[in-house]
PDB file of C-alpha atoms and ligand atoms in Angstrom:
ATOM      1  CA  UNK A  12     135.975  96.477  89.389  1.00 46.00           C
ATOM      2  CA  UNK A  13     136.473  97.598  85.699  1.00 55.00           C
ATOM      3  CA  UNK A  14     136.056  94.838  82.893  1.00 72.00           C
ATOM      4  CA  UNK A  15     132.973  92.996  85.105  1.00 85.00           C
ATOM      5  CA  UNK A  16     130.938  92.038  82.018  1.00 91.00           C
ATOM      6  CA  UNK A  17     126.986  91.595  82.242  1.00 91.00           C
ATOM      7  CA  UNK A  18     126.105  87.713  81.948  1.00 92.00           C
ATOM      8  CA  UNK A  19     123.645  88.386  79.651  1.00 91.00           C
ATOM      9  CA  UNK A  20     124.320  91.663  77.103  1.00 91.00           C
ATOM     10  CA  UNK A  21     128.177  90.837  77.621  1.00 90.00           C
ATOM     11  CA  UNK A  22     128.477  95.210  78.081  1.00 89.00           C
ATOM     12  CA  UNK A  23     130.537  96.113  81.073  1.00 88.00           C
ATOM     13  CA  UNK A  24     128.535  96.584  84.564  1.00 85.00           C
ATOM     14  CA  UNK A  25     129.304 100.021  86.464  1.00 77.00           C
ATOM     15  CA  UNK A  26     130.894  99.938  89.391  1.00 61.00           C
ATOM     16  CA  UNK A  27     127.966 101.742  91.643  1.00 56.00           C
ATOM     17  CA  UNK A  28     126.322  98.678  91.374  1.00 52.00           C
ATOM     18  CA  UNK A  29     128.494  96.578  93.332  1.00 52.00           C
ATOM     19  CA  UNK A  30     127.948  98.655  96.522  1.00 52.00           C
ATOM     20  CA  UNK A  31     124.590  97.616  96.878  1.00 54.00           C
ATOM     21  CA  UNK A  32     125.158  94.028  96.520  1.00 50.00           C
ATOM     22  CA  UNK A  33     124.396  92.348  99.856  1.00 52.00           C
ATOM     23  CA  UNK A  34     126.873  90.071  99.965  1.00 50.00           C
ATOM     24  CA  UNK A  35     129.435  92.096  98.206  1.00 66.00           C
ATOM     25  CA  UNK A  36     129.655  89.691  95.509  1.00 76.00           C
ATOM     26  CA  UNK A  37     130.461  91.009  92.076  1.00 81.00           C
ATOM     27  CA  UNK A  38     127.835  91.554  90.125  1.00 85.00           C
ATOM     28  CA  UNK A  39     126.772  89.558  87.353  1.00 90.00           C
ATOM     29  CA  UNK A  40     123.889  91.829  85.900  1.00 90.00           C
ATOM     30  CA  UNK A  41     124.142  95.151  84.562  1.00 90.00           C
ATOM     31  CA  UNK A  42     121.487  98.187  85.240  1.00 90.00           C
ATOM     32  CA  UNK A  43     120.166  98.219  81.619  1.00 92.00           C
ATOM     33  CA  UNK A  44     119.289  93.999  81.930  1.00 93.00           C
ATOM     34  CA  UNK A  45     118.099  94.371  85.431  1.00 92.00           C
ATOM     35  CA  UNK A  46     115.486  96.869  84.143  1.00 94.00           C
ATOM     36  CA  UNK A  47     113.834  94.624  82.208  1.00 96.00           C
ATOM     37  CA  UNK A  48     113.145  92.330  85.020  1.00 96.00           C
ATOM     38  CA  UNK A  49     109.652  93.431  85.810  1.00 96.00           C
ATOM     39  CA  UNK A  50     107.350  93.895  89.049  1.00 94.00           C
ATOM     40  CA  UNK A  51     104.329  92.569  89.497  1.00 94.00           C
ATOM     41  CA  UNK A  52     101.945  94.795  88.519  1.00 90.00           C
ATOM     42  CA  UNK A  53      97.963  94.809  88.161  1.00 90.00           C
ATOM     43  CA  UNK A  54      94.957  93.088  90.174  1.00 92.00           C
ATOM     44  CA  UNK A  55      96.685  89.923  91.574  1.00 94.00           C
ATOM     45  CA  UNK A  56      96.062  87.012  93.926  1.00 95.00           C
ATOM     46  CA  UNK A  57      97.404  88.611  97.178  1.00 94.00           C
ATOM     47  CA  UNK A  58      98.061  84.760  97.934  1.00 96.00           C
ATOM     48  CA  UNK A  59      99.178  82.799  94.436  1.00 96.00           C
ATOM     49  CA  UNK A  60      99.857  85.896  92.462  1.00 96.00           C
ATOM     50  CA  UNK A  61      97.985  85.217  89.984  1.00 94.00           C
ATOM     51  CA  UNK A  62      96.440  87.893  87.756  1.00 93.00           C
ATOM     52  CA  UNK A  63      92.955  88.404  88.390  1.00 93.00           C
ATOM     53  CA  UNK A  64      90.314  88.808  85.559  1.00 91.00           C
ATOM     54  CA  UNK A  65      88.320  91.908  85.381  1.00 90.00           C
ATOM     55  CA  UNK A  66      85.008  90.301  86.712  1.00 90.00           C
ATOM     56  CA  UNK A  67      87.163  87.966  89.266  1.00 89.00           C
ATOM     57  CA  UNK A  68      86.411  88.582  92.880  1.00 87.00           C
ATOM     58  CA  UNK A  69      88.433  85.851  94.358  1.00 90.00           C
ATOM     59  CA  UNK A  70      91.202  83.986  92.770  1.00 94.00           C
ATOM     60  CA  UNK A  71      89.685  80.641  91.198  1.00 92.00           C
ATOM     61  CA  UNK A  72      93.208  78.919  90.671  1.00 92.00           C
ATOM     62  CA  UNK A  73      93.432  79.162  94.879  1.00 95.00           C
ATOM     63  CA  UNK A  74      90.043  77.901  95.367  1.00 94.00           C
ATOM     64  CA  UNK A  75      90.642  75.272  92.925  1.00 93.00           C
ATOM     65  CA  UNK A  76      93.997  73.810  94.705  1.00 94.00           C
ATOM     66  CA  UNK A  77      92.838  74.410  98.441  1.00 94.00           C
ATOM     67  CA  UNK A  78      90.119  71.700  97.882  1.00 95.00           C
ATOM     68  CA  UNK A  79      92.586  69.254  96.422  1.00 93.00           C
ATOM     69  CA  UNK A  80      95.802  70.442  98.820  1.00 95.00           C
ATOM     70  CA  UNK A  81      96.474  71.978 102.363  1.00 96.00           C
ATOM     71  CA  UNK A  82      97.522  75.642 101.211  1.00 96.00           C
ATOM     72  CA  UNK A  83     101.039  76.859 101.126  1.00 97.00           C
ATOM     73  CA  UNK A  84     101.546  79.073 103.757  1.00 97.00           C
ATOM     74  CA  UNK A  85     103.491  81.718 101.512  1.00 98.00           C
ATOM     75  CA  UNK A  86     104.208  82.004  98.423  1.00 98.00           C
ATOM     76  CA  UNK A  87     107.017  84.302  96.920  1.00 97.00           C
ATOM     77  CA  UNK A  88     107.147  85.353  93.453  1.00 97.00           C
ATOM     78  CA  UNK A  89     110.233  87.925  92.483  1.00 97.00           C
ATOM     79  CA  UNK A  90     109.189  88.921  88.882  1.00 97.00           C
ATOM     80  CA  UNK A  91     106.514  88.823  86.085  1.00 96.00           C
ATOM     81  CA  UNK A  92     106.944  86.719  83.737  1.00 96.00           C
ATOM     82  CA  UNK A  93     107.859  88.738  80.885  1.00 96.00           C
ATOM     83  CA  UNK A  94     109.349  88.320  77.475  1.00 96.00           C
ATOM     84  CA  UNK A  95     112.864  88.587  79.353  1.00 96.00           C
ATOM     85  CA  UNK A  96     112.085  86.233  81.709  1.00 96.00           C
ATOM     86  CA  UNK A  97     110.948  83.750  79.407  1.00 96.00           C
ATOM     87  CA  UNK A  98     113.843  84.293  77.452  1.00 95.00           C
ATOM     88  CA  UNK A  99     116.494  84.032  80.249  1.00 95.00           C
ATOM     89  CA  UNK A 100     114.676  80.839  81.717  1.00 94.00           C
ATOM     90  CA  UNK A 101     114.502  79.411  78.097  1.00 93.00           C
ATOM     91  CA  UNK A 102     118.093  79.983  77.836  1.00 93.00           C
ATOM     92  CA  UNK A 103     119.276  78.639  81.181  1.00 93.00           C
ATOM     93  CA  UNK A 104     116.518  75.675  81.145  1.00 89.00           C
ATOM     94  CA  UNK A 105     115.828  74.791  77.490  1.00 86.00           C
ATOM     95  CA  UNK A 106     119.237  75.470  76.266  1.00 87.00           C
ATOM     96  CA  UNK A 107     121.041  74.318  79.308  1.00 87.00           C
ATOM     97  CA  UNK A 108     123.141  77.614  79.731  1.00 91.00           C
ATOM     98  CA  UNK A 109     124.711  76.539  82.759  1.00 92.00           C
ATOM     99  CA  UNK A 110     126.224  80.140  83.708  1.00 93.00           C
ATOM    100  CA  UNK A 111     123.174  81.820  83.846  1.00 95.00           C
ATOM    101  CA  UNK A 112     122.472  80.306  87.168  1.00 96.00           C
ATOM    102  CA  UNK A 113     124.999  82.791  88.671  1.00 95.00           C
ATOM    103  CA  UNK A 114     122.030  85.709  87.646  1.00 96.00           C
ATOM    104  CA  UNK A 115     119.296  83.450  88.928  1.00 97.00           C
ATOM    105  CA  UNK A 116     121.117  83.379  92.153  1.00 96.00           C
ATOM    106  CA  UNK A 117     121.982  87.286  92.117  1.00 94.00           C
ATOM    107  CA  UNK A 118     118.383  87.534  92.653  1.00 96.00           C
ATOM    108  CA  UNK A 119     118.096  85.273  94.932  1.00 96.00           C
ATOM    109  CA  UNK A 120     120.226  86.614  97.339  1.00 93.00           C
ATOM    110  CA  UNK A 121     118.478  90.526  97.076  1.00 92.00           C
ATOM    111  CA  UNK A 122     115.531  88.373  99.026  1.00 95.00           C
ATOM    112  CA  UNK A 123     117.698  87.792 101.985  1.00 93.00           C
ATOM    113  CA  UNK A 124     115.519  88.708 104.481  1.00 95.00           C
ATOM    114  CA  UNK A 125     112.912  86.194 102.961  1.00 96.00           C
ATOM    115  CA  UNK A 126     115.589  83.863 102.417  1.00 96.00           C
ATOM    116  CA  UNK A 127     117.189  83.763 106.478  1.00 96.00           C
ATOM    117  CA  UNK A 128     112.998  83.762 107.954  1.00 97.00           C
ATOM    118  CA  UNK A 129     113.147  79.860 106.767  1.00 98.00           C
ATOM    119  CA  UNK A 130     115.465  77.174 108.453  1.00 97.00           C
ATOM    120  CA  UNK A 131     115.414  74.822 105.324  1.00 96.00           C
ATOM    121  CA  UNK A 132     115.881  76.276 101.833  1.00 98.00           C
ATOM    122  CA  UNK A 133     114.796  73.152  99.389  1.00 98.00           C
ATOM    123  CA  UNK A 134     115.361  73.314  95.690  1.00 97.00           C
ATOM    124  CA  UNK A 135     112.681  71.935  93.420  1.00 95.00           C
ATOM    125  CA  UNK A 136     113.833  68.528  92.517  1.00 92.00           C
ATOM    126  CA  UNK A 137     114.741  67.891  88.747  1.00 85.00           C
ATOM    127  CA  UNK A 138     113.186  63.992  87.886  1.00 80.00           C
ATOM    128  CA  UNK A 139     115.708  61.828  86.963  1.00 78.00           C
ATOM    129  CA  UNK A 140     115.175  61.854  83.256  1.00 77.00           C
ATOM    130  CA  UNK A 141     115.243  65.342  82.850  1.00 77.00           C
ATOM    131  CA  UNK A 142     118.388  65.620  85.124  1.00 78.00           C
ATOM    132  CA  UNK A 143     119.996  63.080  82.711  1.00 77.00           C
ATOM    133  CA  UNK A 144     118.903  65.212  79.636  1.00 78.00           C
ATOM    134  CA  UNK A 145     119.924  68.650  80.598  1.00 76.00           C
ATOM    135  CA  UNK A 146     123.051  67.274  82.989  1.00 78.00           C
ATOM    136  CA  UNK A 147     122.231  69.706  85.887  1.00 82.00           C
ATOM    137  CA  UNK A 148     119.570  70.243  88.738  1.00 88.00           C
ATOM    138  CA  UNK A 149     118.423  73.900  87.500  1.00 91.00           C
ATOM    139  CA  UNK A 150     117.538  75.269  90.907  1.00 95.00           C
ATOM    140  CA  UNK A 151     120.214  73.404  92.837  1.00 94.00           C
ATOM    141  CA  UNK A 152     122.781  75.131  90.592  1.00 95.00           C
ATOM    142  CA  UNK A 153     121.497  78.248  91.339  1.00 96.00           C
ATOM    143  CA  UNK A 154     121.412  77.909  94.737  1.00 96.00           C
ATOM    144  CA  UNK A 155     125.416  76.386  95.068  1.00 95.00           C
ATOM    145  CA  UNK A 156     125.717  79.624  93.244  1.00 94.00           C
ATOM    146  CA  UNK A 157     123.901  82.095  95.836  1.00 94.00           C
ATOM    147  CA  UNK A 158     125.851  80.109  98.534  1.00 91.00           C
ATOM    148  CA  UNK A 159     122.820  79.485 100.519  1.00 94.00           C
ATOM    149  CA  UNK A 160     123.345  76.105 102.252  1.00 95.00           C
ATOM    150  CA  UNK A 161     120.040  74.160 101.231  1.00 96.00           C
ATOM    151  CA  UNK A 162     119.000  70.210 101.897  1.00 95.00           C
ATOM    152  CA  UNK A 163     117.350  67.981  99.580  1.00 95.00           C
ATOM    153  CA  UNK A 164     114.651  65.752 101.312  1.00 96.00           C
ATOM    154  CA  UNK A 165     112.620  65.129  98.502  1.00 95.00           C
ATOM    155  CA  UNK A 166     113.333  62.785  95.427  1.00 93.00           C
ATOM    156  CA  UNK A 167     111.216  63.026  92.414  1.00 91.00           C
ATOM    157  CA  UNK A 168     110.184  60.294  90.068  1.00 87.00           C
ATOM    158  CA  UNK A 169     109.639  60.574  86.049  1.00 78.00           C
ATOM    159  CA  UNK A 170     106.714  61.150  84.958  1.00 71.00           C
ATOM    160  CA  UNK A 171     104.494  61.781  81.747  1.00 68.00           C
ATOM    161  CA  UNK A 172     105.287  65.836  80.092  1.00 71.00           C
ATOM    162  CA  UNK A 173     102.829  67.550  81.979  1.00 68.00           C
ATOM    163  CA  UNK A 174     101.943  70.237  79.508  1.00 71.00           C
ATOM    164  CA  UNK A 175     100.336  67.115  77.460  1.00 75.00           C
ATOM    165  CA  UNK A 176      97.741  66.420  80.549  1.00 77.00           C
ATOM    166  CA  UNK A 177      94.573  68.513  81.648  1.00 79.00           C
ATOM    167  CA  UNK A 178      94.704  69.655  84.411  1.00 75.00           C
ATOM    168  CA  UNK A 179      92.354  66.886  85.703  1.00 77.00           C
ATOM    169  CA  UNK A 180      94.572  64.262  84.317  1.00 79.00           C
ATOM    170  CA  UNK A 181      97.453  65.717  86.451  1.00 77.00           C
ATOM    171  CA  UNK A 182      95.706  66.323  89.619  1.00 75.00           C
ATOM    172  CA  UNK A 183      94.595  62.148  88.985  1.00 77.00           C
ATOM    173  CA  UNK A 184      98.367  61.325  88.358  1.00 79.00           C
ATOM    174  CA  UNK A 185     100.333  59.808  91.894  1.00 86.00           C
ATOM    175  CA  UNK A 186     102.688  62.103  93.659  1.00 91.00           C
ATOM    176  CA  UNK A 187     105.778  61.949  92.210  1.00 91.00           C
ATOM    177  CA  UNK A 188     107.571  62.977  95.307  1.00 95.00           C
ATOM    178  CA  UNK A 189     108.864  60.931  98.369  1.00 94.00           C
ATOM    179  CA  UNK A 190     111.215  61.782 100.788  1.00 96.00           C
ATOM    180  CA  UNK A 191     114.044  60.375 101.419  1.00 95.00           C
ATOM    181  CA  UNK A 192     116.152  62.449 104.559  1.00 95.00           C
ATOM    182  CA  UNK A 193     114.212  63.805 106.963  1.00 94.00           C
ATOM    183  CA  UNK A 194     113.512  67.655 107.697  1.00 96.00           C
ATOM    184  CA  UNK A 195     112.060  69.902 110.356  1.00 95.00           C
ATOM    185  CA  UNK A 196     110.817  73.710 111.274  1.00 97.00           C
ATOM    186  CA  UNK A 197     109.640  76.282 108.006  1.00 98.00           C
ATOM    187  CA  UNK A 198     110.944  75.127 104.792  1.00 98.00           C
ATOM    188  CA  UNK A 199     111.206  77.460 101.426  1.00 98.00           C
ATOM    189  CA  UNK A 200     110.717  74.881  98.346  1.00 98.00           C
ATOM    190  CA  UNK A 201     112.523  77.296  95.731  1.00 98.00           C
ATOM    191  CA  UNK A 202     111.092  76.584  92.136  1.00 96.00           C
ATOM    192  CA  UNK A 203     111.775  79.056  88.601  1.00 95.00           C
ATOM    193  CA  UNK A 204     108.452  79.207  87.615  1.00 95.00           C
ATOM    194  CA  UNK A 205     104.775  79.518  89.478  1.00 95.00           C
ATOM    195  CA  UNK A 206     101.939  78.613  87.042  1.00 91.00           C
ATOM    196  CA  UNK A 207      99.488  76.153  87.701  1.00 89.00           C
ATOM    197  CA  UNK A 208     101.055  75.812  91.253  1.00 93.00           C
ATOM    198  CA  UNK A 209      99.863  71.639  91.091  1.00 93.00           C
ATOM    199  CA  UNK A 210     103.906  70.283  91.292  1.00 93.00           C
ATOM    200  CA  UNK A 211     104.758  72.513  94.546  1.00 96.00           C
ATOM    201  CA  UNK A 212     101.832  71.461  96.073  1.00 96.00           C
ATOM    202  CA  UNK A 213     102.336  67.902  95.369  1.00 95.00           C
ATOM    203  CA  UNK A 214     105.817  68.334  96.809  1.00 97.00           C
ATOM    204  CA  UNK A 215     104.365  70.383  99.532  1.00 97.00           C
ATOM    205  CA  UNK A 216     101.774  67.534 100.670  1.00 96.00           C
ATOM    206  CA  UNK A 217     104.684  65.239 101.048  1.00 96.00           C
ATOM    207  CA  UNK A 218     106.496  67.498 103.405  1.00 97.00           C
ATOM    208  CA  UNK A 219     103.076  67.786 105.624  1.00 95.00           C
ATOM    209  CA  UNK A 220     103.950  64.455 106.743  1.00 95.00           C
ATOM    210  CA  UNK A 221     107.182  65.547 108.346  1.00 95.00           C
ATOM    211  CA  UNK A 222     107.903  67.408 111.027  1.00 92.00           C
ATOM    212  CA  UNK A 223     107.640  70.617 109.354  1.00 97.00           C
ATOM    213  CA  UNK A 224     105.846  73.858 110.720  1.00 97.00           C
ATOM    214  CA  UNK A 225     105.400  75.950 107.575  1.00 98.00           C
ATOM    215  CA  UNK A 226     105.824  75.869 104.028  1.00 98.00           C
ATOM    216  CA  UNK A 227     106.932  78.898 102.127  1.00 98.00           C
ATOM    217  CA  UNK A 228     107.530  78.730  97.996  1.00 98.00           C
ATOM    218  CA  UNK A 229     110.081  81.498  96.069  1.00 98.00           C
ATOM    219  CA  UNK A 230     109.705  81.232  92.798  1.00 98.00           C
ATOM    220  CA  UNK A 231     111.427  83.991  90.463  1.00 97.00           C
ATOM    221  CA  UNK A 232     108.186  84.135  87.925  1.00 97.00           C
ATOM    222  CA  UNK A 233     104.627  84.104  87.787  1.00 95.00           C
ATOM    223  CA  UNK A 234     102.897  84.463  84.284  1.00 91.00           C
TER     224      UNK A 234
HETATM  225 ZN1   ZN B 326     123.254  93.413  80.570  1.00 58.69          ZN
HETATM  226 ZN1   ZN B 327      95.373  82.780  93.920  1.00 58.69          ZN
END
């Protein structure tokens, strides 16, 4: 195993490490990176995750979306997002690092158990503009990568930068999902980032109308 270099610090992973891989495939991470992946820590959401303010008895964000949206029925979140996080997601999103997706996908397959409770693992669509800007689908890339077999029922249209709408323009915009192959049983809808939560459920509501029986969403941060 000697000379397995660390995807992101380039410094040469131990061998220990590959022992407790679950699927025995070589590691891609090395202990000191992996570190600074953090928990989630504090007061949270027990549902969305979501931090809770000191004075905040139940989360607002959930009681905002489950009067607009049927609730998820779970909602996975694997790390905090942290200046590290930001900064690998920048650099696999925003830059387009391509290779990254291989440490993405190293933690997705530590949440095997999660992973194997769902019969339908479905990537967060990319819209087609942004799939022509960066040239890849960022969580179906990292999901060939974990070599979890997934589907792709949903399409996704283009659609005005969200980040430049309230969050009363967005919830007023039309769902930019349809699907287009049908799907059955409990679906995962894997995404990088949970924030506002608004684009999963949109994709989410879309699903409702198919013969689906629960809808679970992994995402690997949560500011
Ligand atoms: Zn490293
Ligand atoms: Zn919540």
């Amino acid at each position: 195993m000697a000379g397995l270099k660390c995807l992101i610090c380039f410094e040469v992973i131990k061998e220990p490490l590959f022992l407790s891989n679950y699927f025995s495939v070589p590691p891609v991470l090395c202990e000191a990176c992996r570190s600074l992946l953090q928990e989630l820590e504090g007061r949270r959401c027990t549902h969305c995750w979501r931090k809770l303010l000191a004075d905040e008895a139940d989360c607002t964000d959930c009681s905002f979306m489950h009067r607009h949206f049927t609730p998820l029925d779970t909602i996975h979140v694997l790390y905090d997002y942290n200046d590290f996080m930001k900064e690998l997601i920048h650099c696999y999103k925003g830059r387009g690092d391509v290779r990254l997706a291989a440490v993405f996908a190293e933690l997705l397959r530590a949440q095997h158990k999660t992973i194997a409770s769902y019969d339908c693992i479905i990537p967060l669509p990319t819209s087609e503009d942004k799939l022509n800007s960066r040239g890849f689908s960022q969580i179906e890339a990292i999901l060939e990568e974990s070599r979890y077999s997934f589907c792709q029922p949903l399409k996704m249209a283009g659609r005005t930068k969200q980040s430049m709408l309230t969050k009363r323009e967005r919830l007023q915009q039309e769902n930019p999902f349809t699907v287009i192959a049908p799907v059955e049983g409990r679906v995962l809808i894997v995404d990088d980032i949970y924030t506002t939560g608004l684009t999963v459920h949109r994709a989410a509501e879309v699903l409702r109308h198919e013969n689906v029986s629960a809808i679970g969403v992994l995402a690997f941060a949560r500011p």
